[in-house]
Amino acid sequence: MPRGPKRVKKPRRRASSPTTPSTRAPSKHPSPSSRELEDFLNVQERFEEIFRCSKDAIGISTLDGRLVEVNEAFERLTGYAREDLLGGRTYQDLTPREYHASDGHHVSRLLTTGEPVQYEQQLYRREGGCVPVLVSLFTVQGSDGKPMGIARMIMDLSEHKQAEAQLKESEERFRLVIDHASDAMFFVDPNGVIQWANRQMEVLTCHVMYDLVHHPLESAFSSLPVVQTALVSMLRETRGPQLMELDFLGLNETPVWLEVSSTSVQKEGREVGRLFVIRDIRERKQIETQLRQMEKLDSLSTLLSGVAHEINNPLFILSGHIQLAREKIRHGMHESLAQDLVVMQETAQRTSDLVRRFLNVARLGEGRREQCNLNVLAQKVLELAEKDFKADKIEIRTDFAEDLPLVWTNPHELCQVFLNLMANARQAMARDHGYGVLTVASRPISHPDKPMVEISLADTGPGIPAHNIARIFDPFFTTKPTGQGTGLGLAISHRIVTELKGTLTCESILGKGTTFMVRLPIQPRSQSERRGP
């Protein structure tokens, strides 16, 4: 084995004639012992040890490329034995032809500048195929300081390249997934600059996806001011995940419903950005509207029998008086006709009032909100349901607060909420013991941040088991017998109240009864002094 670069012998020659004490500057360090000096001079042997034990392949060649020495790692990397490699074979014999020119260029650069050179290439393996490697070039100098050979330190990059390929495949898979997502998704840094976005963002913003990257969030949504304002406010919010629904008029004055969510992305306990997801929920809103109307009609159907009975009674009276009037006219008894006409008119008016009250509750809401008095709304529903409550031997009590503050609400949707809650209470009491009391009360709730008005409906029914309380507002959850409930009434009621910025809660004691509480924000008095819906 060659001894490597001859320049490592220079310290040995310099040390063979050490400077005498008379010519050296005074030193605070003691002179080395002969053993220490011998160890220092054995640098050549240490080089050989490093050469032999290195995990990286090392090959030494002449300036024209002929290999003159390799270590064991070189043999393992290429699969060739040392004897095969040193038999006149050049280094370029071990590399594909397309790398020959670049390898020669790197060698020329090394010899010209004297600075080590590093580059990647492929090496043949004896069993076939190639292995990716990182080559570092160094010069081997002679005693005169001139280059006499080339040393190549070669690192196997197989695992590194495999990891790179896996990472690239993972990134491509990630990009493929988010680009095919039906929701618009994008990530912004703490300064609000978009770092990446998916292709659904192009549909939402009408900007090319790659034009959005590295641009501020505000500029990306300049054409959607409602969305832009919401996103900026969410970006400034330091709390956890946020969810917001936005409705506005889009192109051609078509209504648009969007659900926007924002999640903080943390790394090592520090926020590095925010992930936004924007979902088009127009179809969901249409389905919700249909479900609400279905549940509303289901609730109203329980009243139809009572309403039909109430209408039939005056119609029977009206029909009788009409027949009586015909007989009187035929027999010339005109004097008492005036009284009969008064009775018929009152009966027709009573029937008309009953139909009007029913339609006021049953008609479709148009989504319009206005100032309302909850006492008036609750009383409307009670009047409509009064006949059914009496039939089931259930007493209705009211405890309405006077001069109740107004709330900003959709009266038709809120009537549906009251109708659902009253129907549930009546059915529970009638099914359990055939009688009961429903108490409907109202009161203002003082709170410095959010003053509210509360309507409570307390029944004396069987109560709700504790394990069901947490589920009563879940869609399609019901404890009623099959065919006697859709399981949507409370879910839709909860959704309606939540959209009105209020709360719907429940308290129940098993065997004693249940109380539902609807709370809605108070409409500021400054906007209007009007009382009533």
Short mmCIF file of N, CA, C and O in Angstrom, two decimals, residues 192-239:
data_model
loop_
_atom_site.label_atom_id
_atom_site.label_comp_id
_atom_site.label_asym_id
_atom_site.label_seq_id
_atom_site.Cartn_x
_atom_site.Cartn_y
_atom_site.Cartn_z
N GLY A 192 -49.40 37.07 7.14
CA GLY A 192 -50.56 37.07 6.26
C GLY A 192 -50.23 36.89 4.81
O GLY A 192 -51.06 37.19 3.94
N VAL A 193 -49.03 36.39 4.49
CA VAL A 193 -48.62 36.16 3.10
C VAL A 193 -48.90 34.70 2.75
O VAL A 193 -48.52 33.78 3.48
N ILE A 194 -49.55 34.47 1.62
CA ILE A 194 -49.92 33.12 1.19
C ILE A 194 -48.67 32.35 0.78
O ILE A 194 -47.89 32.80 -0.06
N GLN A 195 -48.48 31.17 1.38
CA GLN A 195 -47.32 30.33 1.07
C GLN A 195 -47.66 29.23 0.07
O GLN A 195 -46.82 28.83 -0.72
N TRP A 196 -48.85 28.69 0.14
CA TRP A 196 -49.32 27.76 -0.88
C TRP A 196 -50.84 27.77 -0.91
O TRP A 196 -51.49 28.15 0.05
N ALA A 197 -51.39 27.36 -2.05
CA ALA A 197 -52.85 27.32 -2.23
C ALA A 197 -53.17 26.19 -3.19
O ALA A 197 -52.32 25.78 -4.00
N ASN A 198 -54.40 25.69 -3.13
CA ASN A 198 -54.78 24.62 -4.05
C ASN A 198 -55.57 25.19 -5.22
O ASN A 198 -55.89 26.38 -5.28
N ARG A 199 -55.90 24.32 -6.18
CA ARG A 199 -56.51 24.79 -7.42
C ARG A 199 -57.94 25.27 -7.23
O ARG A 199 -58.45 26.05 -8.04
N GLN A 200 -58.60 24.82 -6.17
CA GLN A 200 -59.96 25.30 -5.92
C GLN A 200 -59.95 26.79 -5.59
O GLN A 200 -60.97 27.46 -5.76
N MET A 201 -58.81 27.29 -5.14
CA MET A 201 -58.69 28.73 -4.89
C MET A 201 -58.84 29.51 -6.20
O MET A 201 -59.28 30.67 -6.19
N GLU A 202 -58.43 28.92 -7.32
CA GLU A 202 -58.57 29.60 -8.61
C GLU A 202 -60.05 29.85 -8.92
O GLU A 202 -60.43 30.91 -9.42
N VAL A 203 -60.88 28.85 -8.61
CA VAL A 203 -62.32 28.99 -8.86
C VAL A 203 -62.92 30.07 -7.96
O VAL A 203 -63.75 30.87 -8.40
N LEU A 204 -62.46 30.12 -6.71
CA LEU A 204 -63.03 31.06 -5.75
C LEU A 204 -62.60 32.50 -6.01
O LEU A 204 -63.40 33.42 -5.95
N THR A 205 -61.30 32.69 -6.29
CA THR A 205 -60.76 34.05 -6.41
C THR A 205 -60.59 34.53 -7.84
O THR A 205 -60.31 35.71 -8.06
N CYS A 206 -60.71 33.61 -8.82
CA CYS A 206 -60.49 33.95 -10.24
C CYS A 206 -59.06 34.40 -10.49
O CYS A 206 -58.79 35.15 -11.44
N HIS A 207 -58.12 33.94 -9.66
CA HIS A 207 -56.70 34.19 -9.85
C HIS A 207 -56.00 32.86 -10.11
O HIS A 207 -56.38 31.83 -9.54
N VAL A 208 -54.96 32.87 -10.95
CA VAL A 208 -54.16 31.67 -11.17
C VAL A 208 -53.49 31.29 -9.86
O VAL A 208 -52.98 32.16 -9.13
N MET A 209 -53.48 30.00 -9.56
CA MET A 209 -52.99 29.53 -8.26
C MET A 209 -51.58 30.05 -7.97
O MET A 209 -51.29 30.52 -6.88
N TYR A 210 -50.69 29.95 -8.96
CA TYR A 210 -49.30 30.33 -8.72
C TYR A 210 -49.13 31.84 -8.56
O TYR A 210 -48.14 32.29 -8.00
N ASP A 211 -50.12 32.61 -9.03
CA ASP A 211 -50.07 34.06 -8.82
C ASP A 211 -50.45 34.44 -7.40
O ASP A 211 -50.16 35.55 -6.95
N LEU A 212 -51.13 33.53 -6.69
CA LEU A 212 -51.54 33.82 -5.32
C LEU A 212 -50.40 33.67 -4.33
O LEU A 212 -50.36 34.35 -3.31
N VAL A 213 -49.47 32.75 -4.64
CA VAL A 213 -48.38 32.45 -3.71
C VAL A 213 -47.47 33.68 -3.57
O VAL A 213 -47.17 34.37 -4.54
N HIS A 214 -47.06 33.93 -2.31
CA HIS A 214 -46.18 35.05 -1.96
C HIS A 214 -46.87 36.41 -2.10
O HIS A 214 -46.21 37.43 -2.19
N HIS A 215 -48.21 36.38 -2.14
CA HIS A 215 -48.98 37.63 -2.14
C HIS A 215 -49.78 37.74 -0.85
O HIS A 215 -50.20 36.73 -0.29
N PRO A 216 -50.02 38.97 -0.37
CA PRO A 216 -50.81 39.14 0.86
C PRO A 216 -52.22 38.60 0.70
O PRO A 216 -52.78 38.62 -0.40
N LEU A 217 -52.77 38.15 1.79
CA LEU A 217 -54.11 37.59 1.79
C LEU A 217 -55.13 38.61 1.28
O LEU A 217 -56.05 38.26 0.55
N GLU A 218 -54.95 39.89 1.64
CA GLU A 218 -55.91 40.91 1.24
C GLU A 218 -56.01 41.05 -0.28
O GLU A 218 -57.09 41.16 -0.83
N SER A 219 -54.86 41.03 -0.97
CA SER A 219 -54.88 41.20 -2.41
C SER A 219 -55.51 40.01 -3.12
O SER A 219 -56.13 40.16 -4.18
N ALA A 220 -55.37 38.81 -2.56
CA ALA A 220 -55.93 37.62 -3.19
C ALA A 220 -57.45 37.67 -3.20
O ALA A 220 -58.08 37.13 -4.11
N PHE A 221 -58.05 38.31 -2.19
CA PHE A 221 -59.51 38.34 -2.08
C PHE A 221 -60.07 39.75 -2.28
O PHE A 221 -61.12 40.08 -1.74
N SER A 222 -59.36 40.56 -3.05
CA SER A 222 -59.81 41.93 -3.28
C SER A 222 -61.16 41.98 -3.99
O SER A 222 -61.91 42.93 -3.84
N SER A 223 -61.47 40.93 -4.78
CA SER A 223 -62.74 40.91 -5.51
C SER A 223 -63.88 40.39 -4.64
O SER A 223 -65.04 40.42 -5.06
N LEU A 224 -63.57 39.89 -3.44
CA LEU A 224 -64.60 39.38 -2.52
C LEU A 224 -64.45 40.11 -1.18
O LEU A 224 -63.90 39.57 -0.23
N PRO A 225 -64.91 41.35 -1.09
CA PRO A 225 -64.68 42.15 0.13
C PRO A 225 -65.25 41.52 1.39
O PRO A 225 -64.67 41.66 2.47
N VAL A 226 -66.40 40.82 1.28
CA VAL A 226 -66.99 40.19 2.47
C VAL A 226 -66.05 39.11 3.01
O VAL A 226 -65.78 39.03 4.21
N VAL A 227 -65.53 38.28 2.11
CA VAL A 227 -64.61 37.22 2.50
C VAL A 227 -63.29 37.81 2.99
O VAL A 227 -62.71 37.35 3.98
N GLN A 228 -62.82 38.85 2.31
CA GLN A 228 -61.56 39.49 2.69
C GLN A 228 -61.61 40.02 4.12
O GLN A 228 -60.71 39.76 4.93
N THR A 229 -62.69 40.70 4.47
CA THR A 229 -62.84 41.24 5.83
C THR A 229 -62.86 40.13 6.86
O THR A 229 -62.21 40.24 7.92
N ALA A 230 -63.59 39.05 6.56
CA ALA A 230 -63.69 37.94 7.51
C ALA A 230 -62.33 37.27 7.71
O ALA A 230 -61.94 36.96 8.85
N LEU A 231 -61.59 37.05 6.63
CA LEU A 231 -60.30 36.37 6.72
C LEU A 231 -59.29 37.21 7.51
O LEU A 231 -58.52 36.68 8.31
N VAL A 232 -59.29 38.51 7.28
CA VAL A 232 -58.36 39.39 8.01
C VAL A 232 -58.66 39.37 9.50
O VAL A 232 -57.75 39.30 10.34
N SER A 233 -59.95 39.40 9.86
CA SER A 233 -60.31 39.36 11.28
C SER A 233 -59.93 38.03 11.91
O SER A 233 -59.48 37.98 13.06
N MET A 234 -60.08 36.93 11.17
CA MET A 234 -59.70 35.61 11.69
C MET A 234 -58.19 35.50 11.84
O MET A 234 -57.68 34.85 12.76
N LEU A 235 -57.45 36.12 10.93
CA LEU A 235 -55.99 36.09 10.99
C LEU A 235 -55.48 36.81 12.22
O LEU A 235 -54.47 36.41 12.82
N ARG A 236 -56.17 37.86 12.62
CA ARG A 236 -55.74 38.63 13.80
C ARG A 236 -56.14 37.96 15.11
O ARG A 236 -55.61 38.30 16.16
N GLU A 237 -57.08 37.03 15.03
CA GLU A 237 -57.56 36.35 16.24
C GLU A 237 -56.51 35.36 16.72
O GLU A 237 -55.95 34.59 15.94
N THR A 238 -56.20 35.41 18.00
CA THR A 238 -55.13 34.56 18.56
C THR A 238 -55.67 33.31 19.23
O THR A 238 -54.90 32.51 19.74
N ARG A 239 -57.00 33.14 19.23
CA ARG A 239 -57.55 31.95 19.88
C ARG A 239 -57.35 30.72 19.00
O ARG A 239 -56.70 30.78 17.97
#
